[in-house]
Amino acid sequence: MNTTLTTAETRLRMFLKLLLFISLLTILFHVFIKSASPSLEEFSKNCFTVITHNSLLQGCLLVLLLFLTAGDIRRFSPLISLLKIFLIIAVVWSAIHWIKTKNIDTGEVQYSSQMFIYLFVLIVLWLLLRNAERARYGLKYLSVQQFQTLQALAEVCISGDTHKEKLQIKPIEVASNVDTYLLSFRAKSKWVMKMVLTCMEIYPLLSLRPPLSLMLPEDRLNFLKKRFLTDLSFKFLPNWYKQFVQAAIRMSKQLCYMGYYSDKRVYESVGYVPFSKRKDIDERIKQFPDNHSMAQSLKVINEDDITTGEIIADVVIAGSGAGASILANQLIRLGRKVLLVERGALMQPKDFTEDEVNMVSNLYADGALQLSRDFRFQVFQGSCVGGSTVVNNAVCFKTPEYILDKWINEMNIDIDRAKYNTSMNAVYDLLHIAHTPQMTDDKYLNPGGRLFADACEKMGYDKSQLDSVMANITGCLGCGYCNMGCHYGRKLSMLDTILPQTQIDYPGSLQIIPNCEAISFNKKGNGNSIDSLTGQFKSGKKITIKGTTFVSSAGAISSSILLLKSKLGLPNAGKKLAFNLGTQITAAYKETVNSFDGLQISHFLKTDDRRYIMETWYNPPMFQSTAMPGWFDQHYYNMQHYSNMACTGVLVGTASNAEVKIAGLFGRDIKYVPTEDDFDSLMDGLEKAAEIYLKGGAERVMPNSFNFYEYKTTTELKENMKKNIKSSVDISTGTGHPQGGNVMSNDAATGVVDSNFKVFGYENLFVCDASVFPTSLGVNPQITVMTLAHYAAPLIAGN
């Protein structure tokens, strides 16, 4: 914040001084100086009436108000708001009397003149005050009121009682950080954050309390706690109202966490050391010196390069992630030419930074704001050239045999298992998928993951169930930034390998248009053929891309939305959506763990119980704060012990009971509530993971539940956790693995694509991504997506 008056504040001060001078002169002239001129005396009287309403006391109070605010506009800025209220009342009062005296010429002129004078002063004052306050705080995106609301929230949400805990940065700096981040945030739907802050400001008015930013900190904290955690009056209100209020408070607090825990000045207080500051960074780079990224050679077609509204191509693919890239590579090997249309931007790994919020903005965009209809389930997806492979953890599990059995034998889907397995092996070779020590050295794995693995071994789990992960990673340095993009070229994402290598091997055969969202596939007349794809740049400019073959590989959510927007008469599009439903258990140890100092997802436990798998993971402070159990002071306490924590996620392959529609705040309405069986599976897995941590020496374990619970013994855990967490409403869940939506089937009545990936009813439209999965996998799906793309290429190439 500027410490001296800005130019805008100086203008406001001059205007207030002008009003003060006019008011003083008018009062003095009217009260003490009698003019010999009747017209001048009449003018003086009218001015006195306008300024004081014929009340000397009111005139003196106005002069005092202007004197104080003009003297120190920052200290007495609330009084300027009081002056605005006075002017609003004056405008309304004059308007009412103007209407009453419509038939009385003198009165009509008098009150209309007063009203327009008050209105003019009010507008000028409002504009000057708005500009002054924005300049004072250096605002770039939020309004002044939203900024003040966020500042008030940060004062109580981060640490609870600010009298007990001193924050490393001031609440005003937290709000300033968020304002800066939101300006650069690329998501079109970020306006929702502004709406939430506005709603939070006025929400207390519904219970006859002052606006949130004007409440005393203690009252504000108690109000938020009551509304979010214990308010019994919710029982008498519609469920959607409770969901909205809790979602608004939760989003508000996460904005506070974003502004606080992403600030470098906070790192030391939580025990975090950025990778660039770690003492052994040179040793790690010396051990694994090779940067495998070829992304800098990647060529794309930008909006400025397109001079016409129509492009001619061969195979047009919407998306550039796991499915799209492998499919493009294989189609080109088979003699086709491919154009990829990607709604995200091209980001170069050299530009990936340690700034969590900046990377979320650049690499996730709207993919970070996909929420289910009840705001309780979050679906993360990358939005950049290379898709989610740029921001995922690169974990590679082969398609489970029992899943293939179900698809082929139970669901009668015509997949050639031998060819499928050949494709899967080819993908493993193509991406150099490896285990330690090629993937990385064991000492560069997540330290918290090693604690979990050691505990599993003590409980008798063997190598077939427990191991470090395999991944499309070579020579990992263990920076812990997988979800922020790999700056060091060790993760072999589509951006780093397949896309640039394909352009090098087959010059002119692969084109990519970034920052262009696929809007719709367009039919050729009334036939069963697709003629073109409409794309739209972020500027709003649209282009028509004509081709011979069209493929949607935009992911389970986006492909479903694209087919729905295309209005192709597909009744099953967006239905039978499934997920790897996920939540996590956080374990606190007495000793320092530094889970952040290593590969994010390092170990897995996959038992004979097929309902769930477990994966150890950890994040830099800002990301981890959004998943850290507890609210207010308890959350702050846990974050102060960030370096003593370990975390394991539990994944459950869900039933296909979800659906995505073009509706809701974001135009991506995800209707999903976990089934009772899926929730029970999740809780069984969570209890098992918590038990492993406790038997491995953790002092306490904490689920990410809405009410805070911690368990210190296995007896306490087994007796209480399932009683405390009775349904999915009571715990935070999310996924990075949406699957289904346009499922493969042998019957058009139950699916969207056939076993050749062709959309039912269309001869040249295909879908090839996770949206065609007939069921969820229960494991990380990228290998299955890539395998299906490799398998599908000959089927699509011959179209």
PDB file of C-alpha atoms in Angstrom, residues 554-645:
ATOM      1  CA  ALA A 554     -10.690 -32.869 -24.440  1.00  0.00           C
ATOM      2  CA  GLY A 555     -11.240 -34.998 -21.336  1.00  0.00           C
ATOM      3  CA  ALA A 556     -14.291 -36.441 -19.631  1.00  0.00           C
ATOM      4  CA  ILE A 557     -15.865 -33.108 -18.701  1.00  0.00           C
ATOM      5  CA  SER A 558     -14.914 -30.964 -21.696  1.00  0.00           C
ATOM      6  CA  SER A 559     -15.649 -33.619 -24.324  1.00  0.00           C
ATOM      7  CA  SER A 560     -19.103 -34.100 -22.837  1.00  0.00           C
ATOM      8  CA  ILE A 561     -19.733 -30.349 -22.874  1.00  0.00           C
ATOM      9  CA  LEU A 562     -18.463 -30.091 -26.466  1.00  0.00           C
ATOM     10  CA  LEU A 563     -20.816 -32.817 -27.704  1.00  0.00           C
ATOM     11  CA  LEU A 564     -23.729 -31.269 -25.820  1.00  0.00           C
ATOM     12  CA  LYS A 565     -23.014 -27.820 -27.272  1.00  0.00           C
ATOM     13  CA  SER A 566     -22.840 -29.329 -30.746  1.00  0.00           C
ATOM     14  CA  LYS A 567     -26.505 -30.411 -30.487  1.00  0.00           C
ATOM     15  CA  LEU A 568     -25.913 -33.617 -32.354  1.00  0.00           C
ATOM     16  CA  GLY A 569     -28.898 -35.447 -30.902  1.00  0.00           C
ATOM     17  CA  LEU A 570     -26.863 -37.651 -28.546  1.00  0.00           C
ATOM     18  CA  PRO A 571     -29.151 -38.465 -25.609  1.00  0.00           C
ATOM     19  CA  ASN A 572     -26.407 -40.154 -23.579  1.00  0.00           C
ATOM     20  CA  ALA A 573     -23.733 -37.446 -23.874  1.00  0.00           C
ATOM     21  CA  GLY A 574     -22.554 -36.316 -20.440  1.00  0.00           C
ATOM     22  CA  LYS A 575     -24.172 -39.285 -18.674  1.00  0.00           C
ATOM     23  CA  LYS A 576     -22.641 -42.228 -16.803  1.00  0.00           C
ATOM     24  CA  LEU A 577     -19.866 -39.974 -15.548  1.00  0.00           C
ATOM     25  CA  ALA A 578     -17.593 -41.546 -12.924  1.00  0.00           C
ATOM     26  CA  PHE A 579     -14.519 -40.588 -10.938  1.00  0.00           C
ATOM     27  CA  ASN A 580     -11.680 -41.770  -8.824  1.00  0.00           C
ATOM     28  CA  LEU A 581     -13.241 -40.318  -5.709  1.00  0.00           C
ATOM     29  CA  GLY A 582     -10.507 -39.025  -3.443  1.00  0.00           C
ATOM     30  CA  THR A 583      -9.898 -37.696   0.030  1.00  0.00           C
ATOM     31  CA  GLN A 584      -6.865 -37.755   2.300  1.00  0.00           C
ATOM     32  CA  ILE A 585      -5.657 -38.508   5.777  1.00  0.00           C
ATOM     33  CA  THR A 586      -3.063 -36.189   7.293  1.00  0.00           C
ATOM     34  CA  ALA A 587      -0.656 -37.553   9.900  1.00  0.00           C
ATOM     35  CA  ALA A 588       1.321 -35.438  12.372  1.00  0.00           C
ATOM     36  CA  TYR A 589       4.663 -36.612  13.704  1.00  0.00           C
ATOM     37  CA  LYS A 590       6.705 -35.380  16.633  1.00  0.00           C
ATOM     38  CA  GLU A 591       9.831 -35.147  14.521  1.00  0.00           C
ATOM     39  CA  THR A 592      10.405 -33.039  11.408  1.00  0.00           C
ATOM     40  CA  VAL A 593       9.415 -34.899   8.234  1.00  0.00           C
ATOM     41  CA  ASN A 594       9.728 -32.327   5.414  1.00  0.00           C
ATOM     42  CA  SER A 595       7.343 -34.244   3.161  1.00  0.00           C
ATOM     43  CA  PHE A 596       7.587 -31.406   0.639  1.00  0.00           C
ATOM     44  CA  ASP A 597      11.204 -32.324  -0.106  1.00  0.00           C
ATOM     45  CA  GLY A 598      10.713 -35.060  -2.675  1.00  0.00           C
ATOM     46  CA  LEU A 599       8.587 -36.502  -5.461  1.00  0.00           C
ATOM     47  CA  GLN A 600       4.988 -35.573  -4.640  1.00  0.00           C
ATOM     48  CA  ILE A 601       3.328 -38.966  -5.107  1.00  0.00           C
ATOM     49  CA  SER A 602       5.986 -41.472  -4.158  1.00  0.00           C
ATOM     50  CA  HIS A 603       4.416 -44.728  -2.875  1.00  0.00           C
ATOM     51  CA  PHE A 604       1.225 -46.687  -3.323  1.00  0.00           C
ATOM     52  CA  LEU A 605      -0.588 -49.428  -1.447  1.00  0.00           C
ATOM     53  CA  LYS A 606      -2.839 -51.623  -3.540  1.00  0.00           C
ATOM     54  CA  THR A 607      -4.250 -54.506  -1.527  1.00  0.00           C
ATOM     55  CA  ASP A 608      -6.532 -57.396  -2.443  1.00  0.00           C
ATOM     56  CA  ASP A 609      -9.412 -55.096  -1.576  1.00  0.00           C
ATOM     57  CA  ARG A 610     -10.108 -53.695  -5.044  1.00  0.00           C
ATOM     58  CA  ARG A 611     -12.407 -50.987  -3.731  1.00  0.00           C
ATOM     59  CA  TYR A 612      -9.605 -48.511  -3.062  1.00  0.00           C
ATOM     60  CA  ILE A 613      -5.926 -47.740  -3.446  1.00  0.00           C
ATOM     61  CA  MET A 614      -3.706 -45.399  -1.412  1.00  0.00           C
ATOM     62  CA  GLU A 615      -1.059 -42.978  -2.666  1.00  0.00           C
ATOM     63  CA  THR A 616       1.263 -40.880  -0.528  1.00  0.00           C
ATOM     64  CA  TRP A 617       1.480 -37.229  -1.554  1.00  0.00           C
ATOM     65  CA  TYR A 618       2.329 -33.738  -0.357  1.00  0.00           C
ATOM     66  CA  ASN A 619       2.300 -30.179  -1.700  1.00  0.00           C
ATOM     67  CA  PRO A 620       3.960 -26.800  -1.262  1.00  0.00           C
ATOM     68  CA  PRO A 621       2.296 -24.653   1.453  1.00  0.00           C
ATOM     69  CA  MET A 622      -0.481 -22.942  -0.489  1.00  0.00           C
ATOM     70  CA  PHE A 623      -1.764 -26.122  -2.125  1.00  0.00           C
ATOM     71  CA  GLN A 624      -1.431 -28.043   1.139  1.00  0.00           C
ATOM     72  CA  SER A 625      -3.279 -25.357   3.101  1.00  0.00           C
ATOM     73  CA  THR A 626      -6.405 -25.949   1.012  1.00  0.00           C
ATOM     74  CA  ALA A 627      -6.389 -29.612   2.057  1.00  0.00           C
ATOM     75  CA  MET A 628      -5.176 -29.146   5.622  1.00  0.00           C
ATOM     76  CA  PRO A 629      -7.784 -30.281   8.181  1.00  0.00           C
ATOM     77  CA  GLY A 630      -9.263 -27.770  10.592  1.00  0.00           C
ATOM     78  CA  TRP A 631     -10.680 -24.281  10.462  1.00  0.00           C
ATOM     79  CA  PHE A 632      -9.540 -20.962  11.929  1.00  0.00           C
ATOM     80  CA  ASP A 633      -7.118 -21.447  14.868  1.00  0.00           C
ATOM     81  CA  GLN A 634      -6.932 -25.230  14.442  1.00  0.00           C
ATOM     82  CA  HIS A 635      -6.035 -24.888  10.755  1.00  0.00           C
ATOM     83  CA  TYR A 636      -3.395 -22.305  11.661  1.00  0.00           C
ATOM     84  CA  TYR A 637      -1.932 -24.620  14.313  1.00  0.00           C
ATOM     85  CA  ASN A 638      -1.727 -27.472  11.820  1.00  0.00           C
ATOM     86  CA  MET A 639      -0.071 -25.279   9.199  1.00  0.00           C
ATOM     87  CA  GLN A 640       2.487 -24.180  11.800  1.00  0.00           C
ATOM     88  CA  HIS A 641       3.391 -27.896  11.947  1.00  0.00           C
ATOM     89  CA  TYR A 642       3.405 -28.270   8.160  1.00  0.00           C
ATOM     90  CA  SER A 643       6.950 -29.684   8.184  1.00  0.00           C
ATOM     91  CA  ASN A 644       5.909 -32.387  10.689  1.00  0.00           C
ATOM     92  CA  MET A 645       3.101 -33.718   8.503  1.00  0.00           C
TER      93      MET A 645
END
